[in-house]
């Protein structure tokens, strides 16, 4: 049996919201595997599904930029929030976003592109690490383009124009006026920032993630004691609900809580007298998917002083 420490129990409790003893039992049942323990708690109805990728666990900035039918978003990470407020760092993110807008969203290709200074993005990044004194990385980038229409950007928690914590791009293909598309795009972008869709359409959802949800739903439904036929229907009903809740076009619009996004777009096109197609979107949230250990100041002091710190015992 794996050695389950109090810190492991504490971490699982913070992620799941379940009680200490339930978390300890879950870890014992899964030999200390944190993800498996989370699934065990969910199966027992003791924890809600966690959007791990929505947790902001790194510092830095997201940058967005648009120009007519093109748009680009990038994420540059740093160790602390202080760097994100640094003028040199902000200027770097702003300039690289503009380069991504012109050249595309391939990160490795982007690193080889020339900055306004003439040196490459990778070289400037390396220099910034040396001068600012903190590790930094160009983590990801993506660009969107439509043949006609526009790409609309939105930045939530904006620190300065085009820079912030959650950046969204919405690609709308249409012959409708720019005023109409900008208004619709802004509303859709705000919805995307808040609702965190995982794909544009249900068919685009990650099948591996769907199967994981199916396994959890199946085990949970089996505990109901109902017949295999009813259990199968319960599981498929749950998966259908999952697909609708996580695909953008089938989500309910946050502005009214009852209209599907696909219907919002269709109505806007009808009102404009010409079809509007939601072609794609990008949502970058700073640090999503990155696990970052919480700083324990007492532990750091103890480590520096050479005084060992006992692992606290879990309390109910």
Coordinates of C-alpha atoms in Angstrom, one line a residue:
X1 CA 0.0 0.0 0.0
X2 CA 1.3 3.5 -0.9
X3 CA 2.4 5.8 1.9
X4 CA -0.5 8.4 2.1
X5 CA 0.8 11.6 3.6
X6 CA -1.3 14.4 5.1
X7 CA -0.2 16.8 2.4
X8 CA -1.6 14.4 -0.3
X9 CA -4.9 14.3 1.6
X10 CA -4.9 18.1 1.9
X11 CA -4.2 18.5 -1.9
X12 CA -7.1 16.1 -2.8
X13 CA -9.4 17.9 -0.4
X14 CA -8.7 21.3 -2.0
X15 CA -9.2 19.8 -5.5
X16 CA -12.4 17.9 -4.7
X17 CA -14.1 19.7 -1.9
X18 CA -14.6 16.3 -0.2
X19 CA -14.0 15.7 3.5
X20 CA -10.6 14.8 4.8
X21 CA -11.5 11.2 5.8
X22 CA -13.1 10.6 2.4
X23 CA -10.0 11.9 0.6
X24 CA -7.8 9.7 2.7
X25 CA -9.9 6.7 1.9
X26 CA -9.9 7.5 -1.8
X27 CA -6.1 7.7 -1.8
X28 CA -5.8 4.4 0.0
X29 CA -8.2 2.8 -2.5
X30 CA -6.2 4.1 -5.5
X31 CA -2.7 3.6 -4.1
X32 CA -2.1 7.3 -3.9
X33 CA -3.0 8.1 -7.5
X34 CA -4.4 11.6 -7.4
X35 CA -6.4 11.5 -10.6
X36 CA -7.8 8.0 -9.8
X37 CA -8.7 9.2 -6.3
X38 CA -10.6 12.1 -7.8
X39 CA -12.5 9.7 -10.0
X40 CA -13.2 7.4 -7.0
X41 CA -14.7 10.4 -5.1
X42 CA -16.8 11.4 -8.1
X43 CA -18.0 7.8 -8.5
X44 CA -19.1 7.8 -4.8
X45 CA -20.8 11.2 -5.3
X46 CA -18.4 12.9 -3.0
X47 CA -16.9 15.3 -5.5
X48 CA -18.0 17.3 -8.4
X49 CA -16.2 17.0 -11.8
X50 CA -13.2 19.3 -11.7
X51 CA -12.2 21.4 -14.7
X52 CA -8.5 20.9 -14.1
X53 CA -7.5 22.8 -17.2
X54 CA -9.4 25.9 -16.0
X55 CA -7.3 26.3 -12.9
X56 CA -4.9 29.2 -13.3
X57 CA -1.7 27.7 -11.9
X58 CA 1.0 29.8 -13.6
X59 CA 1.8 33.5 -14.0
X60 CA 2.5 35.6 -17.0
X61 CA 0.2 37.0 -19.7
X62 CA -2.1 36.1 -22.5
X63 CA -2.0 38.3 -25.5
X64 CA -4.6 38.7 -28.3
X65 CA -4.6 40.8 -31.5
X66 CA -6.9 41.0 -34.5
X67 CA -6.8 42.6 -37.9
X68 CA -9.9 42.3 -40.0
X69 CA -10.3 38.6 -40.9
X70 CA -7.4 37.4 -38.9
X71 CA -6.7 37.0 -35.2
X72 CA -4.0 35.5 -33.0
X73 CA -3.6 34.6 -29.3
X74 CA -0.5 33.6 -27.4
X75 CA 0.5 32.7 -23.8
X76 CA 3.8 33.6 -22.2
X77 CA 4.5 32.3 -18.8
X78 CA 6.6 33.6 -15.9
X79 CA 7.3 32.5 -12.4
X80 CA 5.6 35.4 -10.6
X81 CA 2.9 38.0 -11.2
X82 CA 5.5 40.7 -10.7
X83 CA 7.0 39.9 -14.1
X84 CA 3.6 40.2 -15.8
X85 CA 3.5 43.8 -14.6
X86 CA 7.0 44.5 -16.0
X87 CA 7.1 46.8 -19.0
X88 CA 9.8 44.8 -20.8
X89 CA 7.8 41.6 -20.4
X90 CA 4.5 43.2 -21.5
X91 CA 6.2 44.7 -24.6
X92 CA 7.6 41.3 -25.5
X93 CA 4.2 39.7 -25.3
X94 CA 2.6 42.5 -27.3
X95 CA 5.2 42.3 -30.1
X96 CA 5.1 38.5 -30.3
X97 CA 1.3 38.5 -30.5
X98 CA 1.6 40.8 -33.5
X99 CA 4.1 38.5 -35.1
X100 CA 1.7 35.5 -34.5
X101 CA -1.0 37.6 -36.2
X102 CA 1.1 37.9 -39.3
X103 CA 2.8 34.5 -39.4
X104 CA 0.5 32.0 -37.7
X105 CA 0.2 30.0 -34.5
X106 CA 3.0 27.5 -34.7
X107 CA 5.1 28.0 -31.5
X108 CA 8.4 26.6 -32.8
X109 CA 8.1 28.6 -36.1
X110 CA 7.2 31.7 -34.0
X111 CA 10.3 31.4 -31.9
X112 CA 12.4 31.6 -35.1
X113 CA 10.7 34.8 -36.4
X114 CA 12.4 38.2 -36.2
X115 CA 11.4 40.7 -33.6
X116 CA 11.4 44.5 -34.5
X117 CA 14.9 44.6 -33.0
X118 CA 16.1 42.2 -35.7
X119 CA 16.8 39.3 -33.3
X120 CA 14.6 36.2 -33.1
X121 CA 11.8 35.7 -30.6
X122 CA 13.7 32.9 -28.9
X123 CA 16.8 35.1 -28.6
X124 CA 14.9 38.0 -27.0
X125 CA 13.1 35.6 -24.7
X126 CA 16.5 34.2 -23.5
X127 CA 17.8 37.8 -23.0
X128 CA 14.6 38.7 -21.0
X129 CA 15.2 35.7 -18.7
X130 CA 18.7 37.0 -18.1
X131 CA 17.8 40.6 -17.6
X132 CA 14.6 40.2 -15.6
X133 CA 16.1 37.3 -13.6
X134 CA 13.2 34.9 -13.9
X135 CA 12.4 31.9 -16.0
X136 CA 9.9 32.6 -18.9
X137 CA 8.5 30.6 -21.7
X138 CA 6.4 31.0 -24.9
X139 CA 4.0 28.3 -24.1
X140 CA 1.4 28.3 -26.9
X141 CA 0.0 30.3 -29.8
X142 CA -2.9 30.0 -32.2
X143 CA -4.3 32.0 -35.1
X144 CA -7.7 32.2 -36.8
X145 CA -8.8 33.4 -40.2
X146 CA -12.0 33.7 -42.2
X147 CA -12.5 34.3 -45.9
X148 CA -15.1 37.0 -45.2
X149 CA -16.4 38.6 -42.1
X150 CA -14.3 39.3 -39.0
X151 CA -12.4 37.9 -36.0
X152 CA -13.4 39.5 -32.7
X153 CA -11.2 39.6 -29.6
X154 CA -12.0 39.9 -25.9
X155 CA -9.7 40.1 -22.9
X156 CA -11.0 39.3 -19.4
X157 CA -9.0 40.7 -16.5
X158 CA -7.2 43.0 -18.9
X159 CA -3.9 44.5 -17.5
X160 CA -3.3 46.7 -20.6
X161 CA -4.8 46.7 -24.1
X162 CA -4.7 43.2 -25.5
X163 CA -2.9 41.7 -22.5
X164 CA -4.5 39.9 -19.5
X165 CA -5.5 36.6 -17.9
X166 CA -8.2 35.2 -20.3
X167 CA -8.0 35.9 -24.0
X168 CA -10.8 35.0 -26.4
X169 CA -11.0 35.1 -30.2
X170 CA -14.3 34.5 -32.2
X171 CA -14.2 33.9 -35.9
X172 CA -17.4 34.9 -37.7
X173 CA -17.8 34.3 -41.4
X174 CA -20.5 36.4 -43.0
X175 CA -21.3 39.3 -45.3
X176 CA -23.1 41.1 -42.5
X177 CA -21.9 44.6 -41.5
X178 CA -18.9 44.9 -39.3
X179 CA -21.0 46.6 -36.6
X180 CA -23.3 43.6 -36.5
X181 CA -20.4 41.1 -36.3
X182 CA -18.5 43.1 -33.7
X183 CA -21.6 43.2 -31.5
X184 CA -22.3 39.5 -31.8
X185 CA -18.7 38.5 -31.5
X186 CA -18.2 40.5 -28.3
X187 CA -21.2 38.7 -26.7
X188 CA -20.1 35.3 -27.8
X189 CA -16.5 36.0 -26.6
X190 CA -17.8 37.0 -23.2
X191 CA -19.9 33.8 -23.1
X192 CA -16.8 31.7 -24.0
X193 CA -14.7 33.4 -21.3
X194 CA -17.3 32.5 -18.7
X195 CA -18.7 29.1 -19.9
X196 CA -15.4 27.5 -20.9
X197 CA -16.5 25.3 -23.8
X198 CA -14.1 22.5 -24.7
X199 CA -14.9 22.3 -28.4
X200 CA -16.9 24.1 -31.1
X201 CA -19.2 21.2 -31.9
X202 CA -20.1 18.0 -30.0
X203 CA -18.3 15.9 -32.6
X204 CA -15.0 17.8 -31.8
X205 CA -14.9 16.9 -28.1
X206 CA -12.0 14.8 -27.0
X207 CA -13.2 11.1 -27.2
X208 CA -10.7 10.0 -24.6
X209 CA -12.3 12.5 -22.1
X210 CA -15.8 11.3 -23.1
X211 CA -14.8 7.7 -22.4
X212 CA -13.4 8.7 -19.0
X213 CA -16.7 10.3 -18.2
X214 CA -18.6 7.2 -19.5
X215 CA -16.5 5.0 -17.2
X216 CA -17.3 7.2 -14.2
X217 CA -21.0 7.4 -15.0
X218 CA -21.2 3.6 -15.6
X219 CA -19.7 2.8 -12.2
X220 CA -21.8 5.4 -10.4
X221 CA -25.0 4.1 -12.2
X222 CA -24.2 0.5 -11.3
X223 CA -24.6 1.4 -7.6
X224 CA -28.2 2.2 -8.2
X225 CA -29.1 -1.5 -8.4
X226 CA -31.2 -0.9 -11.5
X227 CA -31.3 -3.3 -14.5
X228 CA -28.5 -3.2 -17.1
X229 CA -30.8 -1.7 -19.7
X230 CA -31.8 1.2 -17.4
X231 CA -28.2 1.7 -16.4
X232 CA -27.2 1.9 -20.1
X233 CA -29.8 4.5 -20.7
X234 CA -28.7 6.5 -17.6
X235 CA -25.1 6.5 -18.8
X236 CA -25.9 7.5 -22.4
X237 CA -28.2 10.3 -21.1
X238 CA -25.4 11.5 -18.9
X239 CA -22.9 11.5 -21.8
X240 CA -25.4 13.3 -24.0
X241 CA -25.8 16.0 -21.4
X242 CA -22.0 16.2 -21.0
X243 CA -21.6 16.8 -24.8
X244 CA -24.2 19.5 -24.8
X245 CA -22.8 21.3 -21.8
X246 CA -19.2 21.3 -23.2
X247 CA -19.7 22.0 -26.9
X248 CA -19.9 25.8 -27.6
X249 CA -22.8 25.7 -30.2
X250 CA -25.1 23.7 -27.9
X251 CA -24.3 25.6 -24.7
X252 CA -27.0 27.9 -23.2
X253 CA -26.1 31.5 -23.7
X254 CA -25.0 33.0 -20.4
X255 CA -26.8 36.2 -21.1
X256 CA -30.2 34.6 -20.8
X257 CA -29.6 31.1 -19.6
X258 CA -32.0 29.5 -22.1
X259 CA -31.0 30.1 -25.7
X260 CA -28.5 27.8 -27.4
X261 CA -25.5 29.5 -28.9
X262 CA -26.3 28.1 -32.3
X263 CA -29.7 29.8 -32.1
X264 CA -28.2 33.1 -31.0
X265 CA -26.0 33.1 -34.1
X266 CA -28.9 32.0 -36.4
X267 CA -31.1 34.8 -35.1
X268 CA -28.3 37.4 -35.5
X269 CA -28.0 36.3 -39.1
X270 CA -31.7 36.4 -39.7
X271 CA -31.9 39.9 -38.2
X272 CA -29.0 41.0 -40.4
X273 CA -30.5 39.5 -43.5
X274 CA -27.6 37.3 -44.3
X275 CA -26.2 34.1 -42.8
X276 CA -23.6 34.3 -40.1
X277 CA -21.4 31.2 -39.4
X278 CA -19.5 30.7 -36.2
X279 CA -16.4 29.2 -37.8
X280 CA -14.1 28.8 -34.8
X281 CA -12.9 30.2 -31.5
X282 CA -9.9 30.3 -29.2
X283 CA -9.9 30.6 -25.4
X284 CA -6.6 30.9 -23.6
X285 CA -6.6 31.1 -19.9
X286 CA -3.4 31.9 -18.2
X287 CA -1.8 28.7 -16.7
X288 CA -4.6 26.3 -17.7
X289 CA -3.4 22.7 -17.4
X290 CA -0.2 23.6 -15.6
X291 CA 0.1 22.2 -12.1
X292 CA 1.9 24.6 -9.7
X293 CA 2.7 23.7 -6.1
X294 CA 1.4 26.2 -3.6
X295 CA 4.1 28.1 -1.8
X296 CA 4.4 27.1 1.9
X297 CA 6.2 29.9 3.6
X298 CA 6.7 28.1 6.9
X299 CA 8.2 25.1 5.1
X300 CA 10.5 27.4 3.2
X301 CA 11.7 29.1 6.4
X302 CA 12.2 25.7 8.0
X303 CA 14.2 24.4 5.1
X304 CA 16.5 27.4 5.1
X305 CA 17.0 27.2 8.9
X306 CA 17.5 23.5 8.8
X307 CA 14.7 22.8 11.2
X308 CA 12.5 19.9 10.1
X309 CA 8.8 20.4 9.8
X310 CA 6.4 17.7 10.7
X311 CA 3.7 16.7 8.3
X312 CA 0.4 17.9 9.9
X313 CA -2.1 15.3 10.8
X314 CA -5.4 15.4 8.9
X315 CA -8.4 16.7 10.9
X316 CA -12.0 16.0 10.1

